[in-house]
Short mmCIF file of C-alpha atoms in Angstrom, two decimals:
data_model
loop_
_atom_site.label_atom_id
_atom_site.label_comp_id
_atom_site.label_asym_id
_atom_site.label_seq_id
_atom_site.Cartn_x
_atom_site.Cartn_y
_atom_site.Cartn_z
CA MET A 14 -24.06 7.56 -13.77
CA GLU A 15 -23.89 10.93 -12.13
CA ALA A 16 -24.71 13.86 -14.36
CA SER A 17 -21.97 16.47 -14.38
CA THR A 18 -22.97 20.11 -13.90
CA PRO A 19 -21.47 22.34 -16.60
CA GLY A 20 -19.28 25.08 -15.14
CA PRO A 21 -18.22 28.47 -16.43
CA VAL A 22 -15.47 28.80 -19.02
CA PHE A 23 -12.27 30.40 -17.74
CA GLU A 24 -9.45 32.00 -19.69
CA ASP A 25 -5.78 31.56 -18.92
CA TYR A 26 -4.73 34.44 -16.69
CA GLU A 27 -2.16 35.50 -14.13
CA PRO A 28 -3.59 35.78 -10.59
CA ALA A 29 -2.95 39.02 -8.78
CA GLY A 30 0.25 38.61 -6.79
CA ALA A 31 -1.06 40.55 -3.82
CA CYS A 32 -4.13 38.38 -3.30
CA GLY A 33 -3.66 35.93 -0.43
CA CYS A 34 -6.78 33.79 -0.83
CA ARG A 35 -6.32 30.04 -1.19
CA GLY A 36 -7.56 29.97 -4.78
CA CYS A 37 -5.07 32.57 -6.03
CA ALA A 38 -2.28 30.96 -4.04
CA ASP A 39 -3.09 27.60 -5.66
CA ARG A 40 -3.09 29.15 -9.13
CA ARG A 41 0.24 30.88 -8.56
CA ARG A 42 1.73 27.60 -7.36
CA THR A 43 0.25 25.78 -10.40
CA ARG A 44 2.03 28.14 -12.82
CA LEU A 45 5.34 27.49 -11.05
CA LEU A 46 5.09 23.68 -11.29
CA PRO A 47 8.02 22.28 -13.31
CA VAL A 48 7.18 20.36 -16.50
CA ARG A 49 8.93 16.99 -16.46
CA ASP A 50 9.36 14.47 -19.21
CA GLY A 51 6.28 12.33 -19.65
CA GLY A 52 3.80 15.24 -19.60
CA HIS A 53 0.43 15.16 -21.28
CA PRO A 54 0.64 14.96 -25.09
CA ALA A 55 -1.26 18.25 -25.35
CA ALA A 56 0.74 21.48 -25.21
CA ASN A 57 1.90 22.47 -21.73
CA GLY A 58 -0.06 25.68 -22.00
CA GLY A 59 -3.26 23.73 -22.61
CA ALA A 60 -2.66 21.53 -19.60
CA ARG A 61 -1.91 24.60 -17.50
CA ARG A 62 -5.15 26.25 -18.64
CA ALA A 63 -7.07 23.08 -17.74
CA LEU A 64 -5.53 23.10 -14.27
CA LEU A 65 -6.31 26.80 -13.84
CA ALA A 66 -9.89 26.30 -14.97
CA ALA A 67 -10.36 23.45 -12.53
CA THR A 68 -8.88 25.50 -9.68
CA ALA A 69 -10.91 28.58 -10.55
CA ALA A 70 -14.11 26.57 -10.81
CA SER A 71 -13.51 25.10 -7.37
CA VAL A 72 -13.06 28.61 -5.95
CA VAL A 73 -16.25 29.92 -7.58
CA LEU A 74 -18.35 26.96 -6.51
CA SER A 75 -17.03 26.81 -2.94
CA GLY A 76 -16.50 30.45 -2.12
CA GLY A 77 -12.70 30.23 -2.02
CA THR A 78 -12.33 26.85 -0.34
CA VAL A 79 -12.44 23.40 -1.86
CA ALA A 80 -15.27 21.42 -0.29
CA ALA A 81 -14.51 17.82 0.67
CA ALA A 82 -16.63 15.20 -1.09
CA ALA A 83 -19.02 13.23 1.07
CA PRO A 84 -17.92 9.62 1.55
CA HIS A 85 -19.90 6.83 -0.07
CA PRO A 86 -20.34 3.57 1.88
CA VAL A 87 -19.22 0.49 -0.01
CA PRO A 88 -19.48 -3.27 0.63
CA ASP A 89 -17.31 -4.90 3.22
CA GLY A 90 -15.11 -7.93 2.88
CA PRO A 91 -11.43 -8.80 2.82
CA GLY A 92 -9.17 -5.94 1.80
CA THR A 93 -11.86 -3.32 1.32
CA ASN A 94 -12.12 0.32 2.23
CA ARG A 95 -15.49 1.84 3.11
CA THR A 96 -14.89 5.33 1.74
CA ALA A 97 -14.99 6.06 -1.98
CA ASP A 98 -13.93 9.14 -3.89
CA PRO A 99 -16.69 10.78 -5.95
CA GLY A 100 -14.58 10.16 -9.06
CA PRO A 101 -11.10 9.48 -10.40
CA PRO A 102 -8.42 12.12 -10.94
CA THR A 103 -8.52 13.87 -14.30
CA GLU A 104 -4.83 14.61 -14.80
CA GLN A 105 -2.30 12.13 -16.16
CA GLY A 106 1.04 12.14 -17.88
CA GLY A 107 1.72 10.92 -21.39
CA PRO A 108 3.79 8.14 -23.00
CA ALA A 109 7.43 8.14 -21.89
CA GLY A 110 10.21 5.83 -20.85
CA LEU A 111 10.92 4.88 -17.28
CA HIS A 112 12.20 7.77 -15.22
CA GLY A 113 15.86 6.86 -14.97
CA ALA A 114 18.60 8.67 -13.06
CA PRO A 115 19.35 11.48 -13.30
CA GLY A 116 15.87 12.24 -14.63
CA ARG A 117 16.43 10.70 -18.08
CA PRO A 118 13.99 8.21 -19.66
CA ALA A 119 15.23 4.65 -19.62
CA ASN A 120 15.30 2.44 -22.72
CA GLN A 121 12.00 0.96 -23.88
CA PRO A 122 11.91 -2.87 -24.01
CA ALA A 123 11.90 -4.40 -27.50
CA GLU A 124 8.97 -6.74 -26.80
CA LEU A 125 6.30 -7.39 -24.20
CA ALA A 126 7.49 -9.46 -21.25
CA PRO A 127 5.24 -12.38 -20.17
CA ILE A 128 3.77 -11.98 -16.70
CA THR A 129 1.38 -14.10 -14.63
CA ARG A 130 -1.82 -12.78 -13.12
CA ALA A 131 -0.47 -13.36 -9.63
CA GLU A 132 2.60 -11.26 -10.49
CA ILE A 133 0.39 -8.41 -11.78
CA ILE A 134 -1.60 -8.34 -8.53
CA ASN A 135 1.58 -8.62 -6.45
CA ARG A 136 3.12 -5.65 -8.29
CA ALA A 137 -0.06 -3.61 -7.80
CA LYS A 138 -0.04 -4.41 -4.09
CA THR A 139 3.51 -3.09 -3.67
CA TRP A 140 2.27 0.44 -4.38
CA VAL A 141 -0.80 -0.05 -2.20
CA THR A 142 1.34 -1.27 0.70
CA ALA A 143 3.77 1.63 0.23
CA ALA A 144 0.84 4.10 -0.05
CA VAL A 145 2.53 5.66 -3.08
CA PRO A 146 1.15 9.23 -3.28
CA TYR A 147 -0.69 10.35 -6.41
CA ASN A 148 1.31 12.85 -8.46
CA MET A 149 1.14 13.06 -12.26
CA GLU A 150 4.54 14.77 -12.38
CA ALA A 151 6.40 12.52 -9.95
CA TYR A 152 8.01 9.11 -10.42
CA TRP A 153 8.30 6.31 -7.89
CA THR A 154 11.61 4.58 -7.16
CA ASP A 155 10.82 1.94 -9.81
CA GLY A 156 10.69 4.66 -12.51
CA TYR A 157 6.92 4.59 -13.09
CA ARG A 158 4.82 7.76 -13.03
CA GLN A 159 2.58 8.11 -9.98
CA ASP A 160 -0.75 8.45 -11.80
CA CYS A 161 -3.42 5.94 -12.83
CA SER A 162 -1.84 4.96 -16.17
CA GLY A 163 1.65 4.83 -14.68
CA PHE A 164 0.25 2.46 -12.04
CA VAL A 165 -1.08 0.05 -14.70
CA SER A 166 2.18 0.36 -16.66
CA MET A 167 3.98 -0.70 -13.49
CA ALA A 168 1.56 -3.55 -12.67
CA TRP A 169 1.91 -4.94 -16.21
CA ASN A 170 5.70 -4.38 -16.10
CA LEU A 171 5.62 -2.59 -19.46
CA GLY A 172 8.99 -0.91 -18.99
CA THR A 173 7.44 2.38 -20.18
CA ASN A 174 5.06 4.95 -18.78
CA GLU A 175 1.86 4.85 -20.83
CA TRP A 176 -1.36 6.84 -20.62
CA THR A 177 -5.03 5.94 -21.07
CA GLY A 178 -4.76 6.69 -24.79
CA SER A 179 -2.01 4.12 -25.38
CA LEU A 180 -2.64 1.26 -22.89
CA ALA A 181 -5.11 -0.47 -25.23
CA LYS A 182 -2.37 -1.22 -27.77
CA PHE A 183 -0.77 -3.53 -25.18
CA ALA A 184 -4.03 -5.42 -24.64
CA VAL A 185 -7.02 -7.14 -26.20
CA ARG A 186 -10.61 -6.35 -25.40
CA THR A 187 -12.48 -8.82 -23.24
CA THR A 188 -15.91 -8.92 -21.64
CA ARG A 189 -17.31 -8.48 -18.16
CA ASP A 190 -17.98 -12.22 -17.86
CA GLU A 191 -14.40 -13.04 -18.90
CA LEU A 192 -12.67 -10.63 -16.51
CA GLN A 193 -9.90 -12.18 -14.42
CA PRO A 194 -7.47 -10.71 -11.88
CA GLY A 195 -4.77 -8.70 -13.64
CA ASP A 196 -7.08 -7.40 -16.39
CA ILE A 197 -7.96 -3.70 -16.45
CA LEU A 198 -11.03 -1.50 -16.78
CA LEU A 199 -10.15 1.47 -18.98
CA PHE A 200 -11.99 4.72 -19.66
CA HIS A 201 -10.26 6.93 -22.22
CA ASN A 202 -12.10 10.07 -23.26
CA PRO A 203 -10.60 10.99 -26.66
CA ALA A 204 -12.64 14.20 -26.95
CA ASN A 205 -11.02 15.54 -23.79
CA PRO A 206 -8.47 13.06 -22.41
CA ASN A 207 -7.86 15.13 -19.29
CA LYS A 208 -11.55 15.00 -18.34
CA GLY A 209 -12.42 11.84 -16.45
CA SER A 210 -10.10 9.36 -18.22
CA HIS A 211 -9.06 6.69 -15.73
CA VAL A 212 -7.90 3.07 -15.49
CA VAL A 213 -7.89 0.45 -12.71
CA VAL A 214 -6.55 -3.08 -12.28
CA PHE A 215 -9.27 -5.71 -11.78
CA GLY A 216 -8.52 -7.83 -8.71
CA GLY A 217 -11.48 -10.23 -8.75
CA TRP A 218 -15.20 -10.22 -7.87
CA THR A 219 -16.07 -9.65 -4.22
CA ASP A 220 -19.05 -12.04 -4.30
CA SER A 221 -21.19 -14.19 -6.56
CA THR A 222 -23.41 -11.31 -7.70
CA HIS A 223 -20.53 -9.72 -9.67
CA ALA A 224 -21.87 -6.31 -8.72
CA TYR A 225 -18.65 -5.28 -6.94
CA TYR A 226 -15.02 -6.12 -7.57
CA THR A 227 -11.68 -5.37 -5.93
CA ALA A 228 -10.01 -2.48 -7.76
CA TYR A 229 -6.33 -1.63 -7.49
CA GLU A 230 -5.74 1.93 -8.62
CA GLN A 231 -3.64 5.05 -8.28
CA THR A 232 -5.86 7.93 -7.19
CA PRO A 233 -5.58 10.79 -4.68
CA PRO A 234 -4.33 10.70 -2.06
CA HIS A 235 -2.44 7.45 -2.78
CA ALA A 236 -2.60 3.97 -4.31
CA ARG A 237 -5.45 1.90 -2.90
CA GLU A 238 -7.24 -1.44 -2.95
CA GLN A 239 -11.01 -1.05 -2.64
CA ALA A 240 -14.31 -2.79 -3.34
CA THR A 241 -15.76 -0.89 -6.29
CA PRO A 242 -19.12 -1.09 -8.10
CA TYR A 243 -18.85 -2.39 -11.65
CA ALA A 244 -17.55 -0.74 -13.76
CA TYR A 245 -16.70 2.36 -11.67
CA TRP A 246 -18.19 4.98 -9.37
CA LYS A 247 -18.72 7.44 -12.26
CA ASP A 248 -18.93 7.10 -16.06
CA SER A 249 -19.51 3.38 -15.52
CA ALA A 250 -20.78 2.75 -19.05
CA SER A 251 -17.57 4.19 -20.53
CA TYR A 252 -15.18 1.67 -18.95
CA VAL A 253 -13.96 -1.15 -21.22
CA PRO A 254 -12.37 -4.44 -19.98
CA TYR A 255 -8.93 -5.24 -21.45
CA ARG A 256 -6.47 -8.10 -21.01
CA TYR A 257 -2.68 -7.73 -21.29
CA LYS A 258 -1.46 -9.40 -24.49
CA ALA A 259 1.49 -11.10 -22.78
CA VAL A 260 -0.33 -12.45 -19.73
CA ALA A 261 1.04 -15.94 -19.07
CA THR A 262 -1.37 -18.77 -19.84
CA GLY A 263 -2.33 -21.42 -17.32
CA THR A 264 -2.44 -19.01 -14.37
CA GLY A 265 -6.22 -19.06 -14.31
CA GLY A 266 -6.38 -15.65 -12.68
CA ALA A 267 -4.91 -16.95 -9.43
CA VAL A 268 -4.55 -14.22 -6.84
CA PRO A 269 -1.68 -14.22 -4.32
CA GLY A 270 -2.75 -16.05 -1.17
CA ALA A 271 -5.27 -18.24 -2.98
CA ALA A 272 -4.73 -21.93 -3.61
CA ALA A 273 -2.18 -22.62 -6.30
CA GLU A 274 -4.84 -23.93 -8.64
CA SER A 275 -5.83 -22.63 -12.03
CA SER A 276 -9.41 -21.84 -12.90
CA ALA A 277 -9.26 -25.02 -14.95
CA THR A 278 -9.13 -27.09 -11.74
CA ALA A 279 -10.38 -24.85 -8.91
CA PHE A 280 -13.80 -25.69 -7.48
CA PRO A 281 -16.11 -22.81 -8.47
CA GLY A 282 -18.23 -23.11 -5.32
CA ALA A 283 -21.44 -24.92 -4.38
CA ALA A 284 -23.51 -21.84 -5.26
CA LYS A 285 -22.82 -22.56 -8.94
CA PHE A 286 -24.90 -25.75 -8.78
CA GLY A 287 -28.43 -26.67 -7.79
CA PRO A 288 -31.98 -25.62 -8.72
CA GLY A 289 -32.06 -22.36 -10.66
CA ALA A 290 -28.33 -22.34 -11.50
CA VAL A 291 -27.46 -21.32 -15.07
CA ASN A 292 -23.76 -20.96 -15.86
CA SER A 293 -20.82 -22.48 -17.75
CA ASP A 294 -19.70 -24.50 -14.69
CA VAL A 295 -22.91 -26.57 -14.92
CA THR A 296 -22.07 -27.33 -18.55
CA ARG A 297 -18.54 -28.36 -17.65
CA LEU A 298 -19.75 -30.55 -14.80
CA GLY A 299 -22.08 -32.39 -17.17
CA GLN A 300 -19.35 -32.86 -19.77
CA MET A 301 -17.03 -34.38 -17.17
CA LEU A 302 -19.78 -36.66 -15.87
CA VAL A 303 -20.52 -37.88 -19.41
CA LYS A 304 -16.85 -38.82 -19.81
CA ARG A 305 -17.04 -40.79 -16.56
CA GLY A 306 -20.04 -42.88 -17.61
CA GLY A 307 -22.94 -40.54 -16.98
CA SER A 308 -24.16 -40.11 -20.56
CA ARG A 309 -27.30 -42.19 -19.94
CA PHE A 310 -28.67 -39.52 -17.63
CA TYR A 311 -28.68 -36.89 -20.39
CA THR A 312 -31.30 -36.98 -23.13
CA GLU A 313 -29.77 -33.74 -24.43
CA GLY A 314 -26.90 -31.50 -23.47
CA PRO A 315 -25.14 -31.19 -21.10
CA GLY A 316 -26.01 -27.50 -20.94
CA PRO A 317 -25.70 -24.49 -18.65
CA ARG A 318 -29.09 -24.88 -16.91
CA TRP A 319 -29.07 -27.17 -13.88
CA GLY A 320 -31.52 -30.04 -14.20
CA SER A 321 -32.41 -33.50 -12.90
CA ALA A 322 -29.87 -35.06 -15.28
CA ASP A 323 -27.05 -33.13 -13.60
CA LEU A 324 -28.36 -34.07 -10.14
CA ASN A 325 -28.72 -37.79 -10.90
CA ALA A 326 -25.42 -38.08 -12.78
CA THR A 327 -23.55 -36.34 -9.97
CA ARG A 328 -25.20 -38.54 -7.35
CA ALA A 329 -24.32 -41.67 -9.36
CA PHE A 330 -20.69 -40.58 -9.50
CA GLN A 331 -20.65 -39.89 -5.76
CA GLN A 332 -22.22 -43.28 -5.02
CA ALA A 333 -19.60 -44.93 -7.23
CA GLN A 334 -17.00 -43.63 -4.80
CA GLY A 335 -18.81 -45.44 -1.97
CA TRP A 336 -20.27 -42.27 -0.50
CA THR A 337 -23.72 -42.21 1.12
CA GLY A 338 -26.08 -39.77 2.78
CA ALA A 339 -25.15 -36.10 2.52
CA ASP A 340 -21.93 -37.04 0.69
CA ALA A 341 -24.03 -38.40 -2.18
CA ASP A 342 -26.72 -35.72 -2.42
CA GLY A 343 -26.14 -34.98 -6.12
CA ILE A 344 -24.64 -31.52 -5.54
CA PRO A 345 -20.90 -31.40 -6.32
CA GLY A 346 -18.56 -30.33 -3.57
CA GLU A 347 -14.80 -29.88 -3.59
CA ARG A 348 -14.08 -33.63 -3.36
CA THR A 349 -16.45 -34.47 -6.23
CA TRP A 350 -15.07 -31.69 -8.41
CA SER A 351 -11.45 -32.58 -7.67
CA LEU A 352 -11.94 -36.22 -8.69
CA LEU A 353 -13.71 -35.22 -11.90
CA VAL A 354 -11.21 -32.61 -13.12
CA GLN A 355 -8.23 -34.80 -12.27
CA GLY A 356 -9.74 -37.95 -13.82
CA ARG A 357 -9.46 -39.85 -10.56
CA GLY A 358 -11.87 -42.06 -8.62
CA ARG A 359 -14.27 -44.71 -9.91
CA ASN A 360 -16.38 -44.22 -13.02
CA ILE A 361 -20.17 -44.40 -12.93
CA PRO A 362 -21.03 -48.09 -13.37
CA ALA A 363 -23.04 -49.17 -16.41
CA THR A 364 -26.64 -50.01 -15.54
CA THR A 365 -30.00 -50.00 -17.21
CA GLN A 366 -31.67 -48.34 -14.26
CA ALA A 367 -31.20 -44.82 -13.12
CA PRO A 368 -30.78 -44.39 -9.39
CA PRO A 369 -33.92 -43.49 -7.46
CA PRO A 370 -34.70 -39.79 -7.46
CA ALA A 371 -33.01 -37.78 -4.80
CA PRO A 372 -35.19 -36.70 -1.90
CA ALA A 373 -36.58 -33.21 -2.16
CA PRO A 374 -34.32 -30.76 -0.36
CA ALA A 375 -35.60 -29.32 2.87
CA THR A 376 -37.27 -25.98 2.45
CA ARG A 377 -34.98 -23.19 3.49
CA PRO A 378 -36.18 -19.80 4.67
CA THR A 379 -35.58 -17.10 2.12
CA ARG A 380 -32.51 -15.03 2.91
CA PRO A 381 -33.56 -11.43 3.54
CA ALA A 382 -32.12 -8.88 1.13
CA PHE A 383 -29.47 -6.50 2.46
CA PRO A 384 -31.36 -3.27 3.23
CA GLY A 385 -28.37 -0.98 2.70
CA PRO A 386 -25.60 0.39 4.97
CA SER A 387 -27.49 3.56 5.95
CA HIS A 388 -29.63 1.62 8.47
CA PHE A 389 -26.57 0.64 10.49
CA ARG A 390 -25.08 3.94 11.58
CA PRO A 391 -25.10 5.86 14.90
CA GLY A 392 -28.52 7.36 15.61
CA GLN A 393 -30.39 5.16 13.12
CA GLU A 394 -33.44 3.18 14.21
CA SER A 395 -35.17 0.52 12.13
CA PRO A 396 -36.47 -3.08 12.31
CA TYR A 397 -33.41 -4.14 10.28
CA VAL A 398 -31.20 -3.37 13.29
CA THR A 399 -33.34 -5.69 15.44
CA GLN A 400 -33.24 -8.36 12.72
CA LEU A 401 -29.45 -8.09 12.53
CA GLY A 402 -29.05 -8.28 16.31
CA ARG A 403 -31.22 -11.36 16.66
CA ARG A 404 -29.27 -13.14 13.94
CA LEU A 405 -25.99 -12.26 15.65
CA VAL A 406 -27.30 -13.80 18.87
CA GLU A 407 -28.41 -16.94 16.98
CA LYS A 408 -24.91 -17.24 15.52
CA GLY A 409 -23.28 -16.86 18.94
CA PHE A 410 -22.11 -13.29 18.53
CA GLY A 411 -24.29 -11.48 21.09
CA THR A 412 -21.66 -11.07 23.81
CA TYR A 413 -21.86 -7.30 23.95
CA TYR A 414 -25.64 -7.04 24.40
CA THR A 415 -26.68 -6.21 27.96
CA SER A 416 -30.29 -5.91 26.78
CA GLY A 417 -32.10 -6.28 23.50
CA PRO A 418 -31.26 -6.48 20.67
CA GLY A 419 -33.45 -3.55 19.72
CA PRO A 420 -34.20 -1.29 16.76
CA ARG A 421 -31.73 1.52 17.61
CA TRP A 422 -28.17 1.02 16.35
CA SER A 423 -25.75 0.94 19.27
CA GLU A 424 -22.12 0.35 20.06
CA ALA A 425 -23.11 -3.15 21.23
CA ASP A 426 -24.43 -3.89 17.72
CA ARG A 427 -21.21 -2.61 16.15
CA ARG A 428 -18.96 -4.64 18.46
CA ASN A 429 -20.95 -7.83 17.88
CA VAL A 430 -20.77 -7.31 14.10
CA GLU A 431 -17.03 -6.67 14.41
CA ALA A 432 -16.61 -9.96 16.31
CA PHE A 433 -18.48 -11.80 13.55
CA GLN A 434 -16.38 -10.12 10.82
CA ARG A 435 -13.14 -11.04 12.57
CA ALA A 436 -14.37 -14.62 12.82
CA GLN A 437 -14.46 -14.61 9.00
CA GLY A 438 -10.73 -13.86 8.98
CA TRP A 439 -11.16 -10.21 8.04
CA SER A 440 -9.22 -7.32 9.53
CA GLY A 441 -8.74 -3.58 9.22
CA ALA A 442 -11.52 -1.70 7.43
CA ALA A 443 -13.19 -4.99 6.54
CA ALA A 444 -13.83 -5.66 10.24
CA ASN A 445 -14.94 -2.27 11.53
CA GLY A 446 -18.31 -3.45 12.82
CA TYR A 447 -20.53 -1.93 10.12
CA PRO A 448 -22.35 -4.59 8.08
CA GLY A 449 -22.22 -4.59 4.29
CA PRO A 450 -23.66 -7.03 1.73
CA GLU A 451 -21.05 -9.73 2.36
CA THR A 452 -21.43 -9.61 6.15
CA TRP A 453 -25.21 -9.77 5.72
CA ARG A 454 -24.98 -12.67 3.27
CA ARG A 455 -22.81 -14.73 5.60
CA LEU A 456 -24.93 -13.97 8.65
CA PHE A 457 -28.13 -15.11 6.95
CA ALA A 458 -26.63 -17.95 4.90
#
């Protein structure tokens, strides 16, 4: 977490009207801003003083101009943006009804309306697609306030404009491991609600490490969808996961565009199984195998740690389907999982002998760790660039090399990476030719 540098304390004052510097002009404009319904619960004067203090501090620290924050590189992948703000906005409006015409709050709904996870993500994406600008005193055409809490109010279809201090009453706390698309990560600072409080919609993990997730949020300059480190760029320890009380059951966190399966039936991926795996999907696999005749393979459990019992029981089930060779290697794939969760296919036959042990898997080279995005930028030179280039050539993506690959990052490297990223089905910022953890993982898989 970044440590904040304490700034000077400023009093509420009227800037000199004759001064033409940017700071004074900003402060004069701030005092003339209209106060609309749905303002911060604190007195308007307090909010104005907070805005003046923030403006004055920026003038003192930057010599009259507001310095732009340096961009932070973030992981690549579908629907990501590589530039991150140094932190969320600090201003937000307070609880209010929808902004109805002509500027009057609409009626608040009597009870929470059920909504699926897919609908929550779809609603969030409407603002992202429209690039709704951030403005704590403005309202979008749907009546929701254009700040972070208004964005979540809209995504959850609350029918009211809430703020970070009231969103929790519409939700129940959950945990990091239980997060699903449509949940939120909420930071409310009760000591000073207008200092750092922020909220984002959780869109799903970007990879199996659960270090980054897709965040949908309303933040300057406009609504965005971006790969974000858990729990957030700043004040990470202060963010709390919450789940909407009226989220429809049985959706399994399905995201628009994904298969119309719930998490109860969707295959969790081959990476969840095999030597070293420890997770709830291993437990569930074992439980399903026991129901299909595999109890004799387990002297205890099933449990979350992958073991020989899981391997042999899975292989016995696969062989019962008439599969051989790689199709009966004891590691569940989509076909194996689908038959188990749907109760289809042949059961494991009763026998007094366990099948012969599976052959030891071939030794795989260790996948090199991603060295970080800073090595792959114009002017950089390192052995990682050579390593990346050689792997691109091995994968058939070396078209743009006229010589090399070599240790100095070049446009040929970028174009070859871009070709590989596009081959993954990515586009836009996710296929800009600069490798991130997901590109690296897939290249060296």
